[in-house]
Amino acid sequence: MAKHMGLIGCSIVVVLSLLFAASEAARYNVGDRFGWSVPPNETFYSDWASSKTFIVGDTLVFNWTGNQNVADVPMADYNNCSTDAITFTGSPNRTVFMITLLYPGPRYFICTVDDHCARGQKFSINVEWPFSSGPSPSARPPSYSSAPSPSFGV
């Protein structure tokens, strides 16, 4: 019996490994070749994001020159181009800033320099679980350090 439990446990690990390998995370260059800058029109980044599906584990790469930055903000600050509750920001002195999407749900990104946000340097996305059977979008995944490790009978 114990021998069969070990075999079942190994089978589960192999199946899960194959599933996660099949859902390889993507890397998106925000704005594609245009990069992260004041756009030519106010819907440029919204149009860019609308053609993509973002999943947990994907990475957003912000490339810029000059005085730019990026902030992850709540929806109200996104709608008003407000910088009252910035979650994180990339420095104006950097030319590349990467963000890995670690949990599902809506995300809102803006540039906080001058009037860049009001001129369209912002976009929102909805991050999804890689598999449709995942937890609800409002659920945050548990910390890896607190997750129990599986044990199998020997």
mmCIF file of C-alpha atoms in Angstrom:
data_model
loop_
_atom_site.group_PDB
_atom_site.id
_atom_site.type_symbol
_atom_site.label_atom_id
_atom_site.label_comp_id
_atom_site.label_asym_id
_atom_site.label_seq_id
_atom_site.Cartn_x
_atom_site.Cartn_y
_atom_site.Cartn_z
ATOM 1 C CA MET A 1 0.000 0.000 0.000
ATOM 2 C CA ALA A 2 2.768 2.447 0.943
ATOM 3 C CA LYS A 3 4.547 1.616 -2.309
ATOM 4 C CA HIS A 4 1.423 2.567 -4.290
ATOM 5 C CA MET A 5 1.056 5.871 -2.394
ATOM 6 C CA GLY A 6 4.625 6.808 -3.328
ATOM 7 C CA LEU A 7 3.910 5.994 -6.977
ATOM 8 C CA ILE A 8 0.715 8.058 -6.898
ATOM 9 C CA GLY A 9 2.588 10.964 -5.300
ATOM 10 C CA CYS A 10 5.285 10.838 -7.977
ATOM 11 C CA SER A 11 2.624 10.712 -10.694
ATOM 12 C CA ILE A 12 0.940 13.809 -9.290
ATOM 13 C CA VAL A 13 4.247 15.703 -9.233
ATOM 14 C CA VAL A 14 4.953 14.746 -12.872
ATOM 15 C CA VAL A 15 1.468 15.818 -14.027
ATOM 16 C CA LEU A 16 1.699 19.156 -12.195
ATOM 17 C CA SER A 17 5.155 19.783 -13.646
ATOM 18 C CA LEU A 18 3.851 19.184 -17.163
ATOM 19 C CA LEU A 19 0.877 21.496 -16.593
ATOM 20 C CA PHE A 20 3.047 24.340 -15.330
ATOM 21 C CA ALA A 21 5.549 23.872 -18.156
ATOM 22 C CA ALA A 22 2.666 24.131 -20.655
ATOM 23 C CA SER A 23 1.669 27.497 -19.208
ATOM 24 C CA GLU A 24 4.990 29.244 -19.724
ATOM 25 C CA ALA A 25 4.941 32.847 -18.614
ATOM 26 C CA ALA A 26 5.132 35.556 -21.266
ATOM 27 C CA ARG A 27 7.285 38.659 -21.314
ATOM 28 C CA TYR A 28 5.609 41.787 -22.696
ATOM 29 C CA ASN A 29 7.466 44.910 -23.800
ATOM 30 C CA VAL A 30 4.977 47.611 -22.859
ATOM 31 C CA GLY A 31 4.130 49.611 -25.973
ATOM 32 C CA ASP A 32 6.111 47.159 -28.118
ATOM 33 C CA ARG A 33 8.720 49.097 -30.158
ATOM 34 C CA PHE A 34 7.368 52.475 -29.017
ATOM 35 C CA GLY A 35 8.277 51.671 -25.414
ATOM 36 C CA TRP A 36 7.040 53.585 -22.371
ATOM 37 C CA SER A 37 6.791 57.267 -23.245
ATOM 38 C CA VAL A 38 4.169 59.945 -23.773
ATOM 39 C CA PRO A 39 2.098 58.297 -26.511
ATOM 40 C CA PRO A 40 0.917 59.777 -29.817
ATOM 41 C CA ASN A 41 -2.715 59.533 -28.618
ATOM 42 C CA GLU A 42 -4.573 58.971 -25.341
ATOM 43 C CA THR A 43 -5.653 55.398 -26.158
ATOM 44 C CA PHE A 44 -2.281 54.077 -27.346
ATOM 45 C CA TYR A 45 -1.486 51.942 -24.263
ATOM 46 C CA SER A 46 -5.093 50.879 -23.695
ATOM 47 C CA ASP A 47 -5.198 49.680 -27.304
ATOM 48 C CA TRP A 48 -1.860 47.900 -26.817
ATOM 49 C CA ALA A 49 -3.041 46.085 -23.663
ATOM 50 C CA SER A 50 -6.478 45.176 -25.056
ATOM 51 C CA SER A 51 -4.951 42.818 -27.623
ATOM 52 C CA LYS A 52 -3.205 40.690 -24.973
ATOM 53 C CA THR A 53 -4.108 38.183 -22.281
ATOM 54 C CA PHE A 54 -2.072 38.541 -19.106
ATOM 55 C CA ILE A 55 -1.670 35.644 -16.692
ATOM 56 C CA VAL A 56 -0.053 35.187 -13.293
ATOM 57 C CA GLY A 57 3.697 34.828 -13.856
ATOM 58 C CA ASP A 58 3.897 37.095 -16.914
ATOM 59 C CA THR A 59 6.391 39.972 -16.855
ATOM 60 C CA LEU A 60 5.843 43.531 -18.049
ATOM 61 C CA VAL A 61 8.988 45.271 -19.299
ATOM 62 C CA PHE A 62 8.904 49.067 -19.367
ATOM 63 C CA ASN A 63 11.624 50.603 -21.600
ATOM 64 C CA TRP A 64 12.085 54.359 -21.693
ATOM 65 C CA THR A 65 14.419 57.236 -22.296
ATOM 66 C CA GLY A 66 14.252 60.634 -20.672
ATOM 67 C CA ASN A 67 12.194 61.561 -17.645
ATOM 68 C CA GLN A 68 9.632 58.740 -17.227
ATOM 69 C CA ASN A 69 8.610 56.373 -14.465
ATOM 70 C CA VAL A 70 5.940 53.773 -13.799
ATOM 71 C CA ALA A 71 3.619 53.339 -10.839
ATOM 72 C CA ASP A 72 1.161 50.574 -9.936
ATOM 73 C CA VAL A 73 -1.853 52.412 -8.498
ATOM 74 C CA PRO A 74 -5.435 51.745 -7.359
ATOM 75 C CA MET A 75 -8.251 52.252 -9.878
ATOM 76 C CA ALA A 76 -9.325 55.632 -8.437
ATOM 77 C CA ASP A 77 -5.792 57.017 -8.808
ATOM 78 C CA TYR A 78 -5.597 55.561 -12.319
ATOM 79 C CA ASN A 79 -8.875 57.247 -13.315
ATOM 80 C CA ASN A 80 -7.756 60.602 -11.862
ATOM 81 C CA CYS A 81 -4.048 60.313 -12.739
ATOM 82 C CA SER A 82 -3.382 60.761 -9.034
ATOM 83 C CA THR A 83 -0.209 59.702 -7.259
ATOM 84 C CA ASP A 84 -1.708 59.529 -3.762
ATOM 85 C CA ALA A 85 -1.334 55.763 -3.285
ATOM 86 C CA ILE A 86 1.608 54.591 -5.363
ATOM 87 C CA THR A 87 2.330 50.894 -4.814
ATOM 88 C CA PHE A 88 5.777 50.926 -6.431
ATOM 89 C CA THR A 89 7.594 53.040 -8.904
ATOM 90 C CA GLY A 90 10.425 52.741 -11.359
ATOM 91 C CA SER A 91 13.009 55.485 -11.110
ATOM 92 C CA PRO A 92 13.330 58.180 -13.779
ATOM 93 C CA ASN A 93 17.058 57.353 -13.830
ATOM 94 C CA ARG A 94 16.443 53.822 -15.094
ATOM 95 C CA THR A 95 15.772 52.934 -18.696
ATOM 96 C CA VAL A 96 14.232 49.485 -18.060
ATOM 97 C CA PHE A 97 11.848 48.447 -15.309
ATOM 98 C CA MET A 98 10.292 44.978 -15.029
ATOM 99 C CA ILE A 99 7.198 43.893 -13.111
ATOM 100 C CA THR A 100 6.219 40.258 -12.659
ATOM 101 C CA LEU A 101 2.472 39.769 -12.283
ATOM 102 C CA LEU A 102 2.195 37.673 -9.115
ATOM 103 C CA TYR A 103 -1.551 37.602 -8.467
ATOM 104 C CA PRO A 104 -4.776 37.726 -10.482
ATOM 105 C CA GLY A 105 -7.116 40.673 -10.784
ATOM 106 C CA PRO A 106 -7.077 44.195 -12.183
ATOM 107 C CA ARG A 107 -3.855 46.219 -12.294
ATOM 108 C CA TYR A 108 -3.424 49.902 -13.135
ATOM 109 C CA PHE A 109 -0.183 51.495 -14.350
ATOM 110 C CA ILE A 110 0.581 55.181 -14.859
ATOM 111 C CA CYS A 111 3.517 57.513 -15.386
ATOM 112 C CA THR A 112 3.624 60.074 -12.567
ATOM 113 C CA VAL A 113 5.860 62.594 -14.342
ATOM 114 C CA ASP A 114 4.207 65.951 -15.105
ATOM 115 C CA ASP A 115 1.017 65.472 -17.189
ATOM 116 C CA HIS A 116 2.158 62.227 -18.872
ATOM 117 C CA CYS A 117 -0.725 60.201 -17.405
ATOM 118 C CA ALA A 118 -3.346 62.728 -18.533
ATOM 119 C CA ARG A 119 -1.794 62.586 -22.016
ATOM 120 C CA GLY A 120 -2.339 58.808 -22.144
ATOM 121 C CA GLN A 121 0.754 57.271 -20.555
ATOM 122 C CA LYS A 122 -1.301 54.752 -18.604
ATOM 123 C CA PHE A 123 -3.057 51.414 -19.058
ATOM 124 C CA SER A 124 -5.014 48.855 -17.104
ATOM 125 C CA ILE A 125 -5.027 45.073 -17.395
ATOM 126 C CA ASN A 126 -6.796 42.112 -15.864
ATOM 127 C CA VAL A 127 -4.405 39.367 -14.773
ATOM 128 C CA GLU A 128 -5.827 35.845 -14.975
ATOM 129 C CA TRP A 129 -4.817 32.495 -13.493
ATOM 130 C CA PRO A 130 -3.060 30.266 -16.047
ATOM 131 C CA PHE A 131 -5.860 27.706 -15.744
ATOM 132 C CA SER A 132 -9.545 28.526 -15.639
ATOM 133 C CA SER A 133 -10.026 26.356 -12.551
ATOM 134 C CA GLY A 134 -7.891 28.634 -10.354
ATOM 135 C CA PRO A 135 -9.134 30.548 -7.317
ATOM 136 C CA SER A 136 -11.278 33.632 -7.703
ATOM 137 C CA PRO A 137 -9.512 36.759 -9.019
ATOM 138 C CA SER A 138 -9.748 38.441 -5.630
ATOM 139 C CA ALA A 139 -7.790 35.661 -3.932
ATOM 140 C CA ARG A 140 -4.098 36.221 -3.423
ATOM 141 C CA PRO A 141 -1.844 33.158 -3.568
ATOM 142 C CA PRO A 142 -0.311 32.036 -0.273
ATOM 143 C CA SER A 143 3.263 32.930 0.503
ATOM 144 C CA TYR A 144 5.620 30.164 -0.568
ATOM 145 C CA SER A 145 7.295 30.249 2.830
ATOM 146 C CA SER A 146 4.028 29.471 4.606
ATOM 147 C CA ALA A 147 2.711 26.817 2.219
ATOM 148 C CA PRO A 148 2.735 23.317 3.706
ATOM 149 C CA SER A 149 4.960 20.827 1.943
ATOM 150 C CA PRO A 150 3.324 17.671 0.654
ATOM 151 C CA SER A 151 4.155 14.442 2.444
ATOM 152 C CA PHE A 152 3.692 10.939 1.183
ATOM 153 C CA GLY A 153 3.733 7.689 3.148
ATOM 154 C CA VAL A 154 6.787 5.532 2.763
#
